[in-house]
C-alpha cells in the first residue's frame, strides 16, 4: 500500500476511534457504562435485519449528497448547495408524481429523471456565476439552499397543499419505489446509490474525462496551460453534482418520505459535505461513511431508550468525527508528516534524507 493511501485510510479510522473514546468519557461522566451504551447503539442499528434495513434507508440520502459533494470537490470547486439541489429535485418529482396523472414504474422513472435534471440545473447556477462573473460558489450555493427551502414552503403550503394540512399530497402507492423484499424492507434506491458510487469511481479514476476533472481540481492554472477547457469542466462538475443531489431527493421522496412538508431535506446537504471530506472524496468510501452516519442516527434512539442517554451524545460523536477527520487530513499534508510516512512506511530513508 502506498504511503498516501495508508494515510488516507488511517485518518478516518483514527478519527472514529478518537470520537468514540471522547464520547465514552462523556458517557462515564453521565454515570453510565460506555461499553454497554455502545452495545445499545450498534444493536439498535444492526441488531436485526429489520433494523439493518432501516439503517440503510437512513443512509440512502446521505450517500447521494455525499457523492454530490465529493464529485464537485474533486474538480476543486465547493458546492455547498447539495441541500437546495436535493430539495429542488424532490419538488419536481412530487409535481410529476401527483399532477401528471401517470403511475407505476413509468412515474418512478420520469419523476427521478425530472428531479435529476432540475437538480443539475439548480447546481448549474453557482457554476455559471463563478465562471462568468467570478462569484464565490460557496456563498452562492448556500444562498440557493435558502431559496429552495422557501420555495418548497410555498409548494406545500399553497400550490400543492393537501387540504388543511401544510404538506403536499402523498406519492401514489403504485408510484413508490418498492422494497428489496418483504423481509428486508429497504427500497431499491440504496442499490442505485451504490451503483452510482461505483460508476463515479470508475469515471474519476479510469477515464480521460475524469482525469481532466481531477487535474483541474489539483491545479486549474496548469490545466488551462495544458489546453484543458477549465471553465467547461467546472460547469460540468457543478451540473453533475447538482444532478446527483437532485436524484437523491427524488429517490428519498419516492422511497421513504412520500410527501413534502416542513423540515424535509434539512441537513442532508451539509452532512453530505462532511461525509465526502471524511471519505477523502472517494466515492466508494463515501458510501461506507454514509452508512456509518446511518448507524449513529438509527442507533441513537435505542441508546436513549435503553440507557437514558440523550441523543445529543451521538451528535457530539458525529461532530467529533468530522472535526478529527478534517484536522487529520490537513495534518498529513504537512511536509514533516509526509516525511514520517515516507521513512517509516516505504523504507525510503535515503529519499527522505535527500
XYZ file of C-alpha atoms in Angstrom:
354
model
C 0.000 0.000 0.000
C 1.319 3.439 -0.913
C 2.018 5.844 1.943
C -0.636 8.266 0.671
C -3.243 5.518 0.555
C -2.233 4.347 4.028
C -2.544 7.878 5.428
C -5.944 8.384 3.790
C -7.174 5.123 5.336
C -5.630 5.825 8.728
C -7.129 9.308 9.210
C -10.857 8.368 9.214
C -10.225 5.224 11.306
C -8.342 7.151 13.979
C -10.949 9.917 13.817
C -13.747 7.454 14.574
C -11.778 5.820 17.386
C -10.908 9.173 18.971
C -14.515 10.362 18.712
C -15.814 7.181 20.369
C -13.213 7.456 23.147
C -14.252 11.025 23.928
C -17.900 10.015 23.648
C -17.192 7.224 26.119
C -15.701 9.734 28.554
C -18.854 11.847 28.277
C -20.998 8.761 28.917
C -18.909 7.926 32.021
C -19.460 11.485 33.253
C -23.192 10.822 32.900
C -22.786 7.824 35.211
C -23.268 5.171 32.537
C -21.175 2.314 31.172
C -19.795 3.325 27.732
C -19.353 -0.265 26.532
C -22.945 -1.079 27.388
C -24.072 2.183 25.786
C -22.243 1.456 22.541
C -23.739 -2.023 22.623
C -27.209 -0.454 22.605
C -26.122 1.927 19.832
C -24.987 -0.794 17.445
C -27.742 -3.188 18.454
C -30.306 -0.513 17.640
C -28.807 -0.033 14.184
C -27.674 -3.548 13.264
C -29.302 -5.897 15.771
C -31.871 -7.385 13.390
C -32.396 -7.493 9.652
C -35.252 -5.012 10.059
C -33.037 -2.537 11.930
C -30.242 -3.041 9.409
C -32.679 -2.242 6.602
C -33.809 0.902 8.410
C -30.175 1.971 8.845
C -29.598 1.576 5.115
C -32.712 3.642 4.473
C -31.384 6.420 6.733
C -28.021 6.301 4.950
C -29.516 6.427 1.438
C -29.990 10.220 1.060
C -26.613 10.797 2.708
C -24.966 8.647 0.037
C -26.316 10.870 -2.720
C -25.489 14.205 -1.083
C -22.069 12.846 -0.126
C -21.384 11.761 -3.709
C -22.592 15.151 -4.959
C -20.119 16.974 -2.721
C -17.257 14.579 -3.481
C -17.701 14.943 -7.249
C -17.624 18.747 -7.138
C -14.696 18.894 -4.715
C -12.654 16.608 -6.959
C -12.831 19.429 -9.511
C -11.603 21.904 -6.922
C -14.934 23.717 -6.548
C -17.022 23.847 -3.398
C -20.658 23.003 -3.913
C -22.380 23.712 -0.589
C -25.774 23.715 -2.245
C -26.473 19.999 -2.053
C -29.462 20.556 0.206
C -31.079 23.023 -2.206
C -30.451 20.739 -5.176
C -31.838 17.800 -3.178
C -34.990 19.798 -2.399
C -35.465 21.099 -5.944
C -35.214 17.558 -7.283
C -37.860 16.488 -4.775
C -40.167 19.359 -5.740
C -40.025 18.428 -9.396
C -40.621 14.779 -8.530
C -43.717 15.470 -6.454
C -45.148 17.558 -9.297
C -44.600 14.744 -11.779
C -45.930 12.056 -9.439
C -49.075 13.852 -8.309
C -50.018 16.180 -11.166
C -49.308 14.446 -14.473
C -51.657 11.511 -13.995
C -49.054 8.801 -14.571
C -48.451 5.975 -12.101
C -46.368 2.860 -11.659
C -42.853 2.279 -12.940
C -43.133 4.965 -15.680
C -43.977 7.531 -12.996
C -40.958 6.495 -10.915
C -38.593 6.680 -13.881
C -39.903 10.002 -15.191
C -40.001 11.525 -11.698
C -36.432 10.518 -10.875
C -35.168 11.732 -14.252
C -37.048 15.027 -13.850
C -35.643 15.511 -10.353
C -32.152 14.728 -11.606
C -32.428 17.286 -14.411
C -33.806 20.027 -12.151
C -31.135 19.319 -9.543
C -28.492 19.667 -12.268
C -29.982 22.951 -13.473
C -30.078 24.295 -9.907
C -26.460 23.233 -9.484
C -25.507 24.994 -12.714
C -26.441 28.417 -11.287
C -23.412 28.826 -8.982
C -21.228 27.292 -11.693
C -22.338 29.822 -14.300
C -21.924 32.727 -11.892
C -18.450 31.506 -10.972
C -17.065 31.148 -14.491
C -18.779 34.249 -15.947
C -18.758 36.724 -13.059
C -16.122 35.280 -10.735
C -18.559 34.975 -7.828
C -17.723 32.754 -4.878
C -19.530 29.470 -5.438
C -19.750 28.692 -1.714
C -21.737 31.832 -0.941
C -23.979 31.472 -3.988
C -24.725 27.793 -3.383
C -25.500 28.385 0.316
C -27.888 31.218 -0.555
C -29.615 28.985 -3.094
C -30.289 26.493 -0.290
C -32.471 29.099 1.392
C -34.200 29.916 -1.875
C -35.009 26.242 -2.470
C -36.253 25.756 1.098
C -38.527 28.821 0.911
C -39.826 27.761 -2.494
C -40.614 24.319 -1.090
C -42.560 26.072 1.662
C -44.666 27.805 -0.980
C -45.271 24.464 -2.684
C -46.557 22.562 0.344
C -48.476 25.473 1.872
C -50.024 26.886 -1.304
C -49.506 25.371 -4.741
C -49.813 21.674 -3.800
C -51.281 21.904 -0.312
C -53.148 18.779 0.787
C -56.346 20.235 2.188
C -55.932 21.959 5.551
C -52.612 20.266 6.301
C -49.413 22.123 5.276
C -47.962 19.308 3.202
C -48.238 18.009 -0.340
C -50.355 15.028 -1.361
C -48.533 11.738 -0.959
C -46.871 9.931 -3.830
C -49.396 7.299 -5.007
C -48.633 3.881 -3.565
C -48.169 2.333 -7.003
C -45.554 5.025 -7.788
C -43.472 4.432 -4.679
C -40.092 2.731 -5.040
C -40.577 -0.897 -3.909
C -38.569 -2.608 -1.186
C -35.947 -5.241 -1.907
C -38.196 -7.849 -0.277
C -40.953 -8.186 2.298
C -38.444 -9.422 4.851
C -35.841 -6.758 4.115
C -37.749 -3.529 3.863
C -35.297 -1.104 2.272
C -36.163 0.416 -1.084
C -34.182 -0.109 -4.291
C -32.812 3.424 -4.069
C -29.967 2.135 -1.892
C -28.917 -0.169 -4.737
C -28.933 2.743 -7.179
C -26.790 4.756 -4.760
C -24.166 2.015 -4.548
C -24.147 1.547 -8.330
C -23.768 5.303 -8.799
C -20.786 5.323 -6.421
C -19.084 2.594 -8.462
C -19.782 4.440 -11.720
C -18.382 7.703 -10.328
C -15.298 5.912 -9.033
C -14.660 4.425 -12.470
C -15.299 7.759 -14.173
C -12.983 9.734 -11.907
C -10.056 7.325 -11.836
C -10.248 5.308 -15.063
C -11.434 7.705 -17.788
C -9.777 10.609 -19.569
C -12.612 12.977 -18.661
C -12.259 12.015 -15.032
C -8.528 12.656 -15.238
C -9.162 16.120 -16.669
C -11.634 16.891 -13.887
C -9.129 15.817 -11.223
C -6.366 17.762 -12.957
C -8.442 20.937 -12.791
C -9.051 20.248 -9.130
C -5.337 19.848 -8.423
C -4.191 22.916 -10.361
C -6.596 24.833 -12.566
C -3.886 27.149 -13.884
C -1.650 24.301 -15.002
C -4.635 22.520 -16.535
C -5.538 25.656 -18.510
C -1.974 25.982 -19.867
C -2.142 22.332 -20.948
C -5.161 23.072 -23.092
C -7.950 21.848 -20.814
C -11.299 23.644 -21.109
C -11.255 24.588 -17.428
C -14.461 26.636 -17.361
C -16.363 23.942 -19.204
C -15.107 21.273 -16.788
C -16.015 23.404 -13.763
C -19.537 23.978 -15.077
C -19.895 20.279 -15.863
C -18.845 19.365 -12.327
C -21.493 21.681 -10.858
C -24.212 20.295 -13.137
C -23.308 16.678 -12.373
C -23.012 17.384 -8.658
C -26.444 19.027 -8.614
C -27.915 16.197 -10.678
C -26.645 13.622 -8.169
C -28.207 15.552 -5.275
C -31.460 16.017 -7.234
C -31.585 12.299 -7.932
C -31.131 11.650 -4.228
C -34.046 13.937 -3.434
C -36.285 12.150 -5.929
C -35.364 8.751 -4.531
C -35.865 9.855 -0.922
C -39.286 11.223 -1.841
C -40.411 8.084 -3.672
C -38.741 5.594 -1.338
C -39.303 6.930 2.162
C -40.866 10.364 2.744
C -43.575 10.272 0.019
C -44.572 13.937 0.522
C -43.057 17.366 1.090
C -43.559 19.040 4.461
C -41.824 21.299 6.948
C -38.264 20.143 7.639
C -37.964 17.910 4.593
C -34.336 17.513 3.482
C -32.955 19.630 6.320
C -29.270 18.999 6.980
C -28.707 16.445 4.227
C -26.548 18.799 2.165
C -24.080 19.763 4.883
C -23.966 16.194 6.187
C -23.049 15.162 2.651
C -20.155 17.643 2.659
C -18.883 16.209 5.946
C -19.232 12.650 4.662
C -17.321 13.474 1.475
C -14.471 15.063 3.436
C -14.203 12.141 5.863
C -14.180 9.766 2.878
C -11.275 11.713 1.322
C -13.508 12.435 -1.720
C -13.519 8.742 -2.668
C -16.968 7.696 -3.991
C -16.785 4.154 -2.600
C -15.569 5.361 0.789
C -18.411 7.900 0.735
C -20.910 5.031 0.777
C -19.128 3.483 3.772
C -19.045 6.747 5.734
C -22.705 7.460 4.914
C -23.574 4.013 6.276
C -21.602 4.829 9.445
C -23.608 8.036 9.857
C -26.747 5.971 9.336
C -25.677 3.672 12.178
C -25.205 6.631 14.514
C -28.585 8.120 13.646
C -30.572 4.895 13.760
C -28.904 3.639 16.928
C -29.282 6.931 18.795
C -32.935 6.306 19.661
C -32.177 2.841 21.056
C -29.299 4.277 23.058
C -31.612 6.874 24.558
C -34.359 4.372 25.345
C -32.072 1.683 26.751
C -29.590 3.796 28.715
C -31.450 7.083 29.266
C -28.594 8.855 27.492
C -29.580 11.920 25.431
C -29.220 11.595 21.665
C -27.074 14.726 21.741
C -24.166 12.486 22.813
C -24.371 10.771 19.430
C -24.474 14.180 17.754
C -21.290 15.080 19.628
C -19.596 11.881 18.459
C -20.623 12.610 14.869
C -19.302 16.175 15.120
C -16.018 14.972 16.621
C -15.527 12.506 13.766
C -15.903 15.387 11.324
C -13.511 17.659 13.228
C -10.846 14.977 13.671
C -11.104 13.811 10.061
C -10.746 17.301 8.608
C -7.915 18.169 11.003
C -6.192 14.859 10.310
C -6.417 15.366 6.556
C -4.761 18.763 6.909
C -2.128 17.296 9.226
C -0.984 14.522 6.894
C -0.334 17.124 4.194
C 2.361 18.822 6.287
C 5.910 18.204 4.956
C 7.087 16.762 8.280
C 4.258 14.240 8.391
C 4.773 13.272 4.751
C 8.443 12.630 5.523
C 7.486 10.488 8.523
C 5.274 8.263 6.386
C 7.908 8.096 3.674
C 10.555 6.924 6.128
C 8.510 4.525 8.242
C 6.071 3.050 5.747
C 8.016 2.924 2.478
C 11.512 2.293 3.800
C 12.829 5.153 1.718
C 15.187 6.671 4.317
C 17.638 7.706 1.655
C 14.909 9.506 -0.264
C 13.805 11.287 2.895
C 17.337 12.445 3.626
C 17.700 13.794 0.112
